[in-house]
Amino acid sequence: MKTSTLKAAPKANGNSGAESSDSAATGTTLLVGLDWGTNTSCLMAKPLGSDSVRLREQIPTVVGYVPENVLEGVIPNNASVLFGRDAQKYRLHLNVVRPMQGGVIHDLPAATLFAEHLQSLLPEGSTEVRAVIGMPASSDLASRENIRAAVQGIFTKVIFVPEPFLAALGCRDESRLSEPDYKDPVLNSLYIDIGAGSTDVCLVQGHYPTVEDQLSAPFAGDAVDQIILDGALATYPDCGLTLNRVREIKEKHSFVLAEDAATPAIATVMVGGKPCKLDVTRQIGAGCEALLQKVFEMTRELITRADPDSVGELLQDVIVTGGGSLIKGFGVALQTKLLEEGFENVRVTVLGENYKDYVARGALKVASQAKDRHWQSLIG
Amino acid sequence: MPSPLTKSAPALEPAAGSAKPQFLWNEIVRWTLEACILRKEGREAQVSELLQDRLPGLIRNWSGACGLPTETCKQNLRALFRRIQESVETGYIHRRLIVAEVCANLATQPAGPSIPAGERGPVRLRRRVPIDDVSGMLDAVAEAELETRAEAILPMRRAALAMTSLFSGEPASLAVLTA
């Protein structure tokens, strides 16, 4: 059971003049890679100078406040706040909030509590904790200021890096670069990251994506949820569906290929206290199809921006990641649409269930190689 | 200094072998402008990389693809370089004067200006950094963040982008006419 364990902020040890990656005094510094996602966060940690990852955890990004009128003993340890899976498990007794929306902080107090929870998961004994935190490609300065405020006193030093950069780094297996049959995923690829709040498409052609190499749209998983909810409420006006319930149903039944619609998506909801089965196959199909169309349009536009000489190879390596990549049939459907559009020899790869690891893994790589001048100290 | 990636992966040379003169010309404009700005910012290592590794290939490919006589190519390029250098110089003089003015005004105000909503755009790299160069990427991200903050107050980059479109197209369209 994880509750809101509050710890004193680790203090800087004052050796900031040295380059961290070649500093001798590395024993008490912990490096953290954090993908602070709208739905799920991924946390990795290892000591500075070590190759072994000491913590790898995925945590649902939810905070559950326990109301005052809850009977004693109902909530484990009579905690006042629960996080992650515990908050989901006891959600009926809690006021559950999601600190993030669209990949950026929406509720700063809840985000601060969540950050404290993340701190409680870290291995103990470090005097300094340095975190590289992924930010959505479309996030603005105000979003970064909010994250900085939320982790003040939690981490000693931070670096913010756009998530597409971290995903590209995280996908790469440096230990295999010398193998002749290893295809380096950062030499000429097109990455599609479908999150909850935004969809990012970027070209990775041996260098980090520049302004011209990226497209971002505020249309992703949350927008799909809304389409499904609107459609369901139009068909079943009194069904009492909520966005949270829609999200659960979508995660179980989402699809984009027509043949997958043969398996109906039946959702059980409580109407007037009684369980009621609803067929939401059509609504889910409409929401997922809208996302597919948006991703297709963005992908097509970015392909036209690429150097014409690189496109042939680029189309062989279209990589879909993020929660949206888990929609059944998404990769095949996108590949089909691109082929129908006239692009040749397209191959779309879906990174799968462990997609969350890539950003955090990339963040940890950045943390290992960052110099002291890159780290922003947080006072507090 | 040339990046190891550039050396080991020549296929990544931008537009190497491309037969599109307009694309190549735009790339020449873009990287020449970037080189001039980098030089003004004192980042000679990156300037050298652009001048030694990136621009020669682009110029060679463009000269071969545009269909213009060699001497005309040289003249167009010299004119482009001169105009971009002059524009960057002028831009920096203006910036110095404006920044001095803004700073003088800010000094008399009780609090600094907040960045207006809608002006706080995403932080995005404006130059290419090889994937291997994590340190360079972090420098570029920091520069981009600084630039985004500065841009919210003094939109110099927007002016520079307008300048790029001003230079684009001339010789390429000439090539079309010649062809």
Coordinates of C-alpha atoms in Angstrom, one line a residue:
Chain A
M1 CA 0.0 0.0 0.0
K2 CA 1.4 3.3 -1.0
T3 CA 0.2 6.3 0.8
S4 CA 1.3 9.9 0.9
T5 CA 4.6 9.5 2.5
L6 CA 6.1 13.0 2.8
K7 CA 9.9 13.2 3.0
A8 CA 12.2 16.1 3.4
A9 CA 13.6 17.4 0.2
P10 CA 17.1 16.2 -0.5
K11 CA 19.6 19.1 -0.5
A12 CA 22.2 19.8 -3.0
N13 CA 25.7 18.7 -2.0
G14 CA 27.3 21.8 -3.3
N15 CA 29.7 20.1 -5.8
S16 CA 28.0 21.6 -8.8
G17 CA 31.2 22.9 -10.3
A18 CA 32.1 19.5 -11.5
E19 CA 30.7 17.7 -14.6
S20 CA 28.3 15.1 -13.3
S21 CA 29.1 12.5 -15.9
D22 CA 32.7 12.4 -14.9
S23 CA 32.5 13.5 -11.3
A24 CA 34.3 11.2 -8.8
A25 CA 31.8 11.9 -6.0
T26 CA 28.9 10.0 -7.5
G27 CA 28.0 7.5 -4.8
T28 CA 25.1 9.3 -3.2
T29 CA 23.5 10.8 -6.3
L30 CA 20.4 9.1 -7.7
L31 CA 19.4 9.6 -11.3
V32 CA 15.8 9.5 -12.2
G33 CA 14.0 9.2 -15.6
L34 CA 10.4 10.2 -15.5
D35 CA 7.6 10.0 -18.0
W36 CA 4.9 11.9 -16.3
G37 CA 2.0 10.8 -18.4
T38 CA -1.6 11.9 -18.3
N39 CA -2.9 8.3 -17.6
T40 CA 0.2 6.5 -16.5
S41 CA 3.6 7.6 -15.4
C42 CA 6.8 5.6 -15.7
L43 CA 9.6 6.0 -13.2
M44 CA 13.1 4.6 -13.5
A45 CA 16.1 5.2 -11.2
K46 CA 19.7 4.2 -10.9
P47 CA 22.7 5.6 -8.9
L48 CA 25.0 8.0 -10.8
G49 CA 27.9 6.0 -12.3
S50 CA 26.0 2.7 -12.2
D51 CA 24.6 0.8 -15.2
S52 CA 22.0 -1.2 -13.2
V53 CA 18.5 0.2 -13.0
R54 CA 17.3 0.0 -9.4
L55 CA 13.7 1.0 -10.0
R56 CA 11.4 0.6 -12.9
E57 CA 7.7 1.2 -12.1
Q58 CA 4.6 2.3 -13.9
I59 CA 2.1 4.2 -11.8
P60 CA -1.4 5.3 -12.9
T61 CA -1.4 9.1 -12.7
V62 CA -4.3 9.5 -10.3
V63 CA -4.7 11.0 -6.8
G64 CA -7.5 9.9 -4.6
Y65 CA -8.5 12.2 -1.7
V66 CA -10.3 10.4 1.2
P67 CA -13.4 12.4 2.2
E68 CA -13.8 13.2 5.9
N69 CA -16.9 11.1 6.3
V70 CA -15.3 7.7 5.4
L71 CA -15.5 5.2 8.2
E72 CA -12.3 4.3 10.0
G73 CA -10.7 1.2 8.7
V74 CA -12.2 1.4 5.2
I75 CA -9.0 2.9 3.7
P76 CA -5.8 1.0 4.5
N77 CA -3.8 2.7 7.2
N78 CA -6.5 5.3 7.4
A79 CA -4.5 7.3 4.8
S80 CA -5.8 10.7 3.8
V81 CA -4.6 10.3 0.2
L82 CA -4.1 7.3 -2.1
F83 CA -2.2 7.2 -5.4
G84 CA -1.9 5.1 -8.5
R85 CA -3.4 1.6 -8.4
D86 CA -4.6 2.0 -4.8
A87 CA -6.5 5.1 -5.7
Q88 CA -8.1 3.2 -8.5
K89 CA -8.9 0.2 -6.3
Y90 CA -10.6 2.3 -3.6
R91 CA -12.0 4.9 -6.0
L92 CA -15.6 4.4 -4.8
H93 CA -14.6 5.9 -1.4
L94 CA -12.4 8.6 -2.8
N95 CA -12.5 11.9 -4.6
V96 CA -10.3 10.8 -7.5
V97 CA -8.6 13.5 -9.6
R98 CA -6.1 13.3 -12.5
P99 CA -3.4 15.9 -12.0
M100 CA -2.5 15.9 -15.7
Q101 CA -4.5 16.8 -18.7
G102 CA -3.1 16.7 -22.2
G103 CA 0.3 15.8 -20.8
V104 CA 0.6 18.9 -18.7
I105 CA -0.3 19.7 -15.1
H106 CA -4.0 20.5 -14.7
D107 CA -4.2 20.4 -10.9
L108 CA -1.0 21.6 -9.3
P109 CA -1.7 20.6 -5.6
A110 CA -2.6 17.1 -6.8
A111 CA 0.5 17.0 -9.0
T112 CA 2.6 18.0 -6.1
L113 CA 1.2 15.2 -3.9
F114 CA 1.7 12.8 -6.8
A115 CA 5.4 13.9 -7.1
E116 CA 5.8 13.3 -3.4
H117 CA 4.4 9.8 -3.9
L118 CA 6.9 9.2 -6.7
Q119 CA 9.7 10.3 -4.3
S120 CA 8.5 7.7 -1.8
L121 CA 9.0 5.0 -4.3
L122 CA 12.7 5.9 -4.9
P123 CA 15.5 3.9 -3.3
E124 CA 16.5 5.5 0.0
G125 CA 19.9 6.7 1.0
S126 CA 20.7 9.3 -1.7
T127 CA 21.7 12.8 -0.8
E128 CA 20.8 14.2 -4.2
V129 CA 18.2 13.2 -6.7
R130 CA 18.5 14.4 -10.3
A131 CA 15.5 13.9 -12.5
V132 CA 15.1 14.1 -16.3
I133 CA 11.5 14.7 -17.0
G134 CA 9.8 14.2 -20.4
M135 CA 7.5 16.9 -21.6
P136 CA 5.0 16.7 -24.5
A137 CA 6.4 18.2 -27.7
S138 CA 3.7 20.8 -27.7
S139 CA 4.0 21.9 -24.1
D140 CA 4.8 25.5 -23.5
L141 CA 6.8 27.4 -21.0
A142 CA 4.0 27.7 -18.5
S143 CA 3.7 23.9 -18.5
R144 CA 7.3 23.6 -17.6
E145 CA 7.0 26.1 -14.9
N146 CA 4.1 24.1 -13.4
I147 CA 6.1 20.9 -13.4
R148 CA 9.0 22.7 -11.9
A149 CA 6.7 24.0 -9.1
A150 CA 5.3 20.5 -8.5
V151 CA 8.7 18.8 -8.1
Q152 CA 10.3 21.6 -6.0
G153 CA 11.6 20.0 -2.9
I154 CA 11.1 16.5 -4.4
F155 CA 14.1 16.4 -6.7
T156 CA 17.3 18.4 -6.2
K157 CA 17.9 19.1 -9.9
V158 CA 15.9 18.6 -13.0
I159 CA 16.1 18.8 -16.8
F160 CA 13.1 18.9 -19.0
V161 CA 13.4 17.2 -22.4
P162 CA 10.7 16.9 -25.1
E163 CA 9.3 13.3 -25.0
P164 CA 9.9 12.5 -28.7
F165 CA 13.7 13.0 -28.1
L166 CA 13.6 10.6 -25.1
A167 CA 11.5 8.0 -26.9
A168 CA 14.0 8.0 -29.8
L169 CA 16.9 7.6 -27.3
G170 CA 15.0 5.0 -25.3
C171 CA 14.3 2.8 -28.4
R172 CA 17.9 2.7 -29.3
D173 CA 20.1 -0.2 -28.2
E174 CA 23.6 1.2 -28.2
S175 CA 25.1 -2.2 -27.3
R176 CA 24.0 -3.5 -30.7
L177 CA 25.1 -0.7 -32.9
S178 CA 28.1 -2.7 -34.1
E179 CA 26.0 -5.7 -35.1
P180 CA 25.5 -5.7 -38.9
D181 CA 21.9 -6.9 -38.8
Y182 CA 20.8 -4.3 -36.2
K183 CA 18.6 -1.6 -37.6
D184 CA 19.2 1.6 -35.7
P185 CA 15.8 3.1 -35.1
V186 CA 17.0 6.7 -35.0
L187 CA 18.8 6.8 -38.4
N188 CA 15.7 7.3 -40.5
S189 CA 12.3 6.8 -38.8
L190 CA 9.0 8.5 -38.4
Y191 CA 7.7 8.4 -34.8
I192 CA 4.1 8.7 -33.9
D193 CA 3.3 9.2 -30.2
I194 CA -0.4 9.0 -29.4
G195 CA -0.8 10.1 -25.8
A196 CA -3.9 11.1 -23.8
G197 CA -3.8 14.8 -24.6
S198 CA -1.8 15.1 -27.7
T199 CA -0.5 13.3 -30.8
D200 CA 3.0 14.0 -31.8
V201 CA 4.5 13.0 -35.1
C202 CA 8.2 13.5 -35.8
L203 CA 11.0 12.7 -38.1
V204 CA 14.1 11.2 -36.5
Q205 CA 16.8 11.1 -39.1
G206 CA 20.0 10.8 -37.2
H207 CA 19.4 14.0 -35.4
Y208 CA 16.9 15.3 -32.8
P209 CA 13.8 16.6 -34.4
T210 CA 13.8 20.4 -35.2
V211 CA 10.8 22.7 -35.6
E212 CA 10.4 21.5 -39.2
D213 CA 10.6 17.8 -38.2
Q214 CA 7.6 17.8 -35.8
L215 CA 3.9 18.1 -35.9
S216 CA 1.7 18.1 -32.8
A217 CA -2.1 18.1 -32.4
P218 CA -4.3 18.3 -29.3
F219 CA -6.2 15.3 -30.5
A220 CA -5.5 12.0 -28.9
G221 CA -6.9 9.5 -26.3
D222 CA -8.9 12.0 -24.3
A223 CA -10.6 13.3 -27.5
V224 CA -11.5 9.7 -28.5
D225 CA -13.0 9.2 -25.0
Q226 CA -15.2 12.3 -25.6
I227 CA -16.4 11.1 -29.0
I228 CA -17.3 7.7 -27.5
L229 CA -19.1 9.3 -24.6
D230 CA -21.0 11.7 -26.8
G231 CA -22.0 8.9 -29.1
A232 CA -23.1 6.6 -26.3
L233 CA -25.1 9.4 -24.6
A234 CA -26.8 10.2 -27.9
T235 CA -27.9 6.5 -28.2
Y236 CA -28.4 5.8 -24.5
P237 CA -29.3 9.2 -22.9
D238 CA -29.9 7.8 -19.4
C239 CA -27.0 5.4 -19.2
G240 CA -25.0 7.4 -16.8
L241 CA -21.7 6.7 -18.5
T242 CA -18.7 8.9 -17.3
L243 CA -15.4 9.7 -19.0
N244 CA -13.6 7.4 -16.5
R245 CA -15.8 4.5 -17.4
V246 CA -15.5 5.2 -21.1
R247 CA -11.7 5.1 -20.7
E248 CA -11.9 1.7 -19.1
I249 CA -14.2 0.4 -21.8
K250 CA -12.0 1.9 -24.6
E251 CA -8.9 0.3 -23.2
K252 CA -10.5 -3.1 -23.3
H253 CA -12.4 -2.9 -26.6
S254 CA -10.8 -0.2 -28.9
F255 CA -10.3 -1.2 -32.5
V256 CA -10.0 0.4 -36.0
L257 CA -10.3 -2.4 -38.4
A258 CA -13.8 -3.4 -39.6
E259 CA -13.3 -7.1 -39.0
D260 CA -12.6 -6.3 -35.3
A261 CA -16.0 -4.8 -35.0
A262 CA -17.4 -8.4 -35.4
T263 CA -16.5 -8.8 -31.7
P264 CA -19.1 -6.5 -30.1
A265 CA -18.0 -4.1 -27.3
I266 CA -20.5 -4.7 -24.6
A267 CA -20.1 -2.4 -21.5
T268 CA -21.9 -3.0 -18.3
V269 CA -23.0 0.2 -16.5
M270 CA -25.2 0.8 -13.5
V271 CA -28.5 2.4 -14.4
G272 CA -30.8 3.1 -11.5
G273 CA -28.8 0.7 -9.3
K274 CA -29.1 -2.2 -11.8
P275 CA -26.4 -3.5 -14.1
C276 CA -27.3 -2.8 -17.7
K277 CA -25.4 -4.0 -20.8
L278 CA -24.8 -1.5 -23.6
D279 CA -23.4 -2.2 -27.1
V280 CA -21.0 0.6 -27.7
T281 CA -19.2 -1.0 -30.7
R282 CA -20.2 1.6 -33.1
Q283 CA -19.3 4.5 -30.8
I284 CA -15.8 3.1 -30.1
G285 CA -15.3 2.5 -33.8
A286 CA -16.2 6.1 -34.5
G287 CA -13.8 7.5 -31.9
C288 CA -10.9 5.3 -32.9
E289 CA -11.5 5.9 -36.6
A290 CA -11.4 9.7 -36.0
L291 CA -8.0 9.3 -34.3
L292 CA -6.7 7.1 -37.1
Q293 CA -7.7 9.7 -39.7
K294 CA -6.0 12.5 -37.7
V295 CA -2.8 10.5 -37.3
F296 CA -2.9 9.6 -41.0
E297 CA -3.2 13.2 -42.1
M298 CA -0.3 14.3 -39.8
T299 CA 1.9 11.5 -41.0
R300 CA 1.2 12.3 -44.6
E301 CA 2.0 15.9 -44.1
L302 CA 5.3 15.2 -42.3
I303 CA 6.3 12.7 -45.1
T304 CA 6.0 15.5 -47.6
R305 CA 8.3 17.6 -45.5
A306 CA 11.1 15.0 -45.5
D307 CA 14.0 15.2 -48.0
P308 CA 12.6 13.3 -51.0
D309 CA 15.7 11.2 -51.2
S310 CA 15.1 9.8 -47.7
V311 CA 11.4 9.0 -48.0
G312 CA 11.8 5.5 -49.4
E313 CA 13.8 4.3 -46.4
L314 CA 11.7 6.4 -44.0
L315 CA 8.5 4.7 -45.0
Q316 CA 10.1 1.4 -44.0
D317 CA 10.3 2.5 -40.4
V318 CA 7.1 4.2 -39.2
I319 CA 6.9 3.6 -35.4
V320 CA 3.7 4.1 -33.4
T321 CA 4.0 4.5 -29.7
G322 CA 1.9 5.8 -26.8
G323 CA -1.4 4.6 -25.4
G324 CA -3.1 5.1 -28.7
S325 CA -0.8 2.5 -30.3
L326 CA -2.6 -0.2 -28.2
I327 CA -5.8 0.3 -30.2
K328 CA -6.4 -3.1 -31.8
G329 CA -5.4 -3.0 -35.5
F330 CA -4.0 0.5 -35.4
G331 CA -0.7 -0.2 -37.0
V332 CA -2.1 -2.3 -39.8
A333 CA -4.9 0.2 -40.5
L334 CA -2.4 3.1 -40.7
Q335 CA -0.2 1.2 -43.0
T336 CA -3.1 0.3 -45.2
K337 CA -4.2 4.0 -45.4
L338 CA -0.7 5.1 -46.3
L339 CA -0.5 2.4 -49.0
E340 CA -3.9 3.4 -50.4
E341 CA -2.7 7.0 -50.5
G342 CA 0.1 5.9 -52.9
F343 CA 3.1 5.6 -50.6
E344 CA 5.2 2.6 -51.4
N345 CA 6.6 -0.1 -49.2
V346 CA 5.3 1.3 -46.0
R347 CA 6.0 -0.6 -42.8
V348 CA 4.3 0.5 -39.6
T349 CA 5.6 -1.0 -36.3
V350 CA 3.7 -0.7 -33.1
L351 CA 5.9 -0.6 -30.0
G352 CA 3.3 -2.4 -27.8
E353 CA 2.6 -2.6 -24.1
N354 CA 6.0 -1.5 -22.9
Y355 CA 5.9 1.8 -24.8
K356 CA 5.9 3.7 -21.5
D357 CA 9.4 2.4 -20.7
Y358 CA 11.0 4.0 -23.7
V359 CA 10.6 7.6 -22.6
A360 CA 11.7 6.9 -19.1
R361 CA 14.6 4.8 -20.4
G362 CA 15.6 7.6 -22.7
A363 CA 15.4 10.1 -19.8
L364 CA 17.7 7.9 -17.7
K365 CA 20.2 7.9 -20.6
V366 CA 20.1 11.7 -20.8
A367 CA 20.5 11.9 -17.0
S368 CA 23.6 9.7 -17.2
Q369 CA 25.2 11.9 -19.9
A370 CA 24.1 15.4 -18.8
K371 CA 26.8 17.8 -17.6
D372 CA 26.4 19.8 -14.4
R373 CA 25.7 23.0 -16.5
H374 CA 22.5 21.3 -17.9
W375 CA 20.9 20.6 -14.5
Q376 CA 18.5 23.2 -13.1
S377 CA 18.8 23.4 -9.4
L378 CA 15.5 23.5 -7.5
I379 CA 15.6 25.4 -4.2
G380 CA 13.2 24.4 -1.6
Chain B
M1 CA 34.0 19.8 -35.0
P2 CA 32.3 17.3 -37.3
S3 CA 30.0 15.0 -35.4
P4 CA 30.9 11.2 -35.4
L5 CA 27.4 10.5 -36.7
T6 CA 27.9 12.7 -39.7
K7 CA 31.2 10.9 -40.5
S8 CA 29.8 7.4 -40.1
A9 CA 26.5 7.9 -41.8
P10 CA 27.0 9.9 -45.0
A11 CA 23.5 8.9 -46.1
L12 CA 22.2 11.4 -43.6
E13 CA 23.8 14.3 -45.3
P14 CA 20.8 16.6 -45.9
A15 CA 19.6 16.4 -49.4
A16 CA 22.8 14.7 -50.6
G17 CA 22.1 13.6 -54.2
S18 CA 18.8 15.3 -54.3
A19 CA 17.8 16.6 -57.7
K20 CA 15.3 19.2 -56.3
P21 CA 17.0 22.7 -56.8
Q22 CA 14.3 24.5 -54.9
F23 CA 14.7 22.2 -51.9
L24 CA 18.4 22.5 -52.0
W25 CA 18.3 26.3 -52.3
N26 CA 16.0 26.6 -49.3
E27 CA 18.4 24.4 -47.4
I28 CA 21.3 26.6 -48.3
V29 CA 19.4 29.7 -47.2
R30 CA 18.4 28.1 -44.0
W31 CA 21.8 26.9 -43.0
T32 CA 23.6 30.0 -44.1
L33 CA 21.3 32.1 -42.0
E34 CA 21.8 29.7 -39.1
A35 CA 25.6 29.9 -39.5
C36 CA 25.5 33.7 -39.5
I37 CA 23.3 33.7 -36.4
L38 CA 25.5 31.1 -34.6
R39 CA 28.6 33.2 -35.4
K40 CA 26.9 36.3 -33.8
E41 CA 26.2 34.1 -30.8
G42 CA 29.9 33.1 -30.7
R43 CA 29.4 29.4 -31.3
E44 CA 32.3 28.8 -33.7
A45 CA 32.3 25.1 -33.3
Q46 CA 28.8 24.8 -34.8
V47 CA 29.7 27.4 -37.4
S48 CA 32.6 25.4 -38.5
E49 CA 30.5 22.2 -38.7
L50 CA 28.0 23.9 -40.9
L51 CA 30.6 25.5 -43.1
Q52 CA 32.8 22.4 -43.5
D53 CA 30.3 19.6 -43.4
R54 CA 26.9 20.7 -44.4
L55 CA 26.9 23.6 -46.7
P56 CA 29.6 22.4 -49.2
G57 CA 27.5 19.3 -50.1
L58 CA 24.4 21.3 -50.5
I59 CA 26.0 23.9 -52.7
R60 CA 27.7 21.3 -54.8
N61 CA 24.3 19.5 -55.3
W62 CA 22.4 22.6 -56.0
S63 CA 25.0 23.9 -58.5
G64 CA 24.7 20.5 -60.3
A65 CA 21.0 20.5 -60.3
C66 CA 19.9 24.1 -60.9
G67 CA 20.9 24.2 -64.6
L68 CA 22.6 27.6 -64.3
P69 CA 26.2 28.3 -65.6
T70 CA 28.8 28.0 -62.9
E71 CA 29.6 31.7 -62.9
T72 CA 25.9 32.5 -62.4
C73 CA 25.8 30.0 -59.5
K74 CA 28.7 31.7 -57.9
Q75 CA 27.2 35.1 -58.3
N76 CA 23.9 34.0 -56.8
L77 CA 25.6 32.4 -53.9
R78 CA 27.9 35.4 -53.2
A79 CA 24.8 37.7 -53.3
L80 CA 22.9 35.4 -51.0
F81 CA 25.8 35.2 -48.5
R82 CA 26.3 39.0 -48.6
R83 CA 22.6 39.8 -48.1
I84 CA 22.2 37.3 -45.3
Q85 CA 25.3 38.6 -43.5
E86 CA 24.1 42.2 -43.8
S87 CA 20.6 41.3 -42.6
V88 CA 21.9 39.4 -39.6
E89 CA 24.2 42.3 -38.7
T90 CA 21.4 44.8 -39.0
G91 CA 19.1 42.6 -37.0
Y92 CA 21.6 42.3 -34.2
I93 CA 22.1 46.0 -34.1
H94 CA 18.4 46.5 -33.9
R95 CA 18.2 43.9 -31.2
R96 CA 20.9 45.6 -29.1
L97 CA 19.1 48.9 -29.3
I98 CA 15.7 47.4 -28.5
V99 CA 17.0 45.2 -25.7
A100 CA 18.8 48.2 -24.2
E101 CA 15.6 50.2 -24.4
V102 CA 13.4 47.4 -22.9
C103 CA 15.9 46.8 -20.1
A104 CA 16.0 50.5 -19.3
N105 CA 12.2 50.6 -19.2
L106 CA 12.0 47.4 -17.1
A107 CA 14.4 48.9 -14.6
T108 CA 11.9 51.6 -13.8
Q109 CA 9.0 49.2 -13.3
P110 CA 8.2 47.5 -10.0
A111 CA 7.8 44.0 -11.6
G112 CA 9.0 42.4 -14.8
P113 CA 6.5 41.7 -17.6
S114 CA 4.8 38.3 -17.6
I115 CA 4.9 36.5 -20.9
P116 CA 1.6 37.0 -22.6
A117 CA -0.6 34.0 -22.9
G118 CA -0.5 32.5 -26.4
E119 CA 3.1 33.7 -26.8
R120 CA 4.5 30.9 -24.7
G121 CA 5.0 28.5 -27.5
P122 CA 6.6 25.0 -27.4
V123 CA 10.3 24.7 -27.0
R124 CA 11.7 23.3 -30.3
L125 CA 15.1 22.9 -31.7
R126 CA 16.1 25.2 -34.5
R127 CA 19.3 23.4 -35.4
R128 CA 20.1 19.8 -36.0
V129 CA 21.9 17.9 -33.3
P130 CA 23.1 14.4 -33.9
I131 CA 21.4 11.8 -31.7
D132 CA 24.7 10.7 -30.2
D133 CA 25.3 14.2 -28.9
V134 CA 23.1 14.2 -25.8
S135 CA 25.1 17.1 -24.3
G136 CA 24.6 19.1 -27.5
M137 CA 20.9 18.3 -27.5
L138 CA 20.6 19.6 -24.0
D139 CA 22.4 22.8 -24.9
A140 CA 20.1 23.2 -27.9
V141 CA 17.0 22.6 -25.8
A142 CA 18.3 25.2 -23.3
E143 CA 18.9 27.7 -26.1
A144 CA 15.5 27.0 -27.6
E145 CA 13.9 27.7 -24.2
L146 CA 15.8 30.9 -23.8
E147 CA 14.9 31.8 -27.3
T148 CA 11.2 31.1 -26.7
R149 CA 11.3 33.3 -23.7
A150 CA 13.1 36.1 -25.6
E151 CA 10.8 35.6 -28.6
A152 CA 7.8 36.3 -26.4
I153 CA 9.2 39.7 -25.7
L154 CA 11.2 40.4 -28.9
P155 CA 10.0 38.4 -31.9
M156 CA 13.3 38.3 -33.8
R157 CA 13.1 34.8 -35.1
R158 CA 9.8 35.5 -36.7
A159 CA 11.5 38.3 -38.5
A160 CA 14.3 36.0 -39.5
L161 CA 11.9 33.4 -40.9
A162 CA 10.3 36.1 -43.0
M163 CA 13.8 36.9 -44.2
T164 CA 14.3 33.3 -45.2
S165 CA 11.3 33.4 -47.5
L166 CA 12.6 36.6 -48.9
F167 CA 15.7 34.8 -50.1
S168 CA 14.1 31.6 -51.2
G169 CA 13.1 31.0 -54.7
E170 CA 15.1 33.5 -56.7
P171 CA 17.7 31.4 -58.4
A172 CA 15.5 28.3 -58.4
S173 CA 12.8 30.2 -60.3
L174 CA 15.5 31.5 -62.6
A175 CA 16.6 28.0 -63.2
V176 CA 13.0 27.1 -64.2
L177 CA 13.0 30.0 -66.6
T178 CA 16.4 29.0 -68.0
A179 CA 15.3 25.4 -68.4

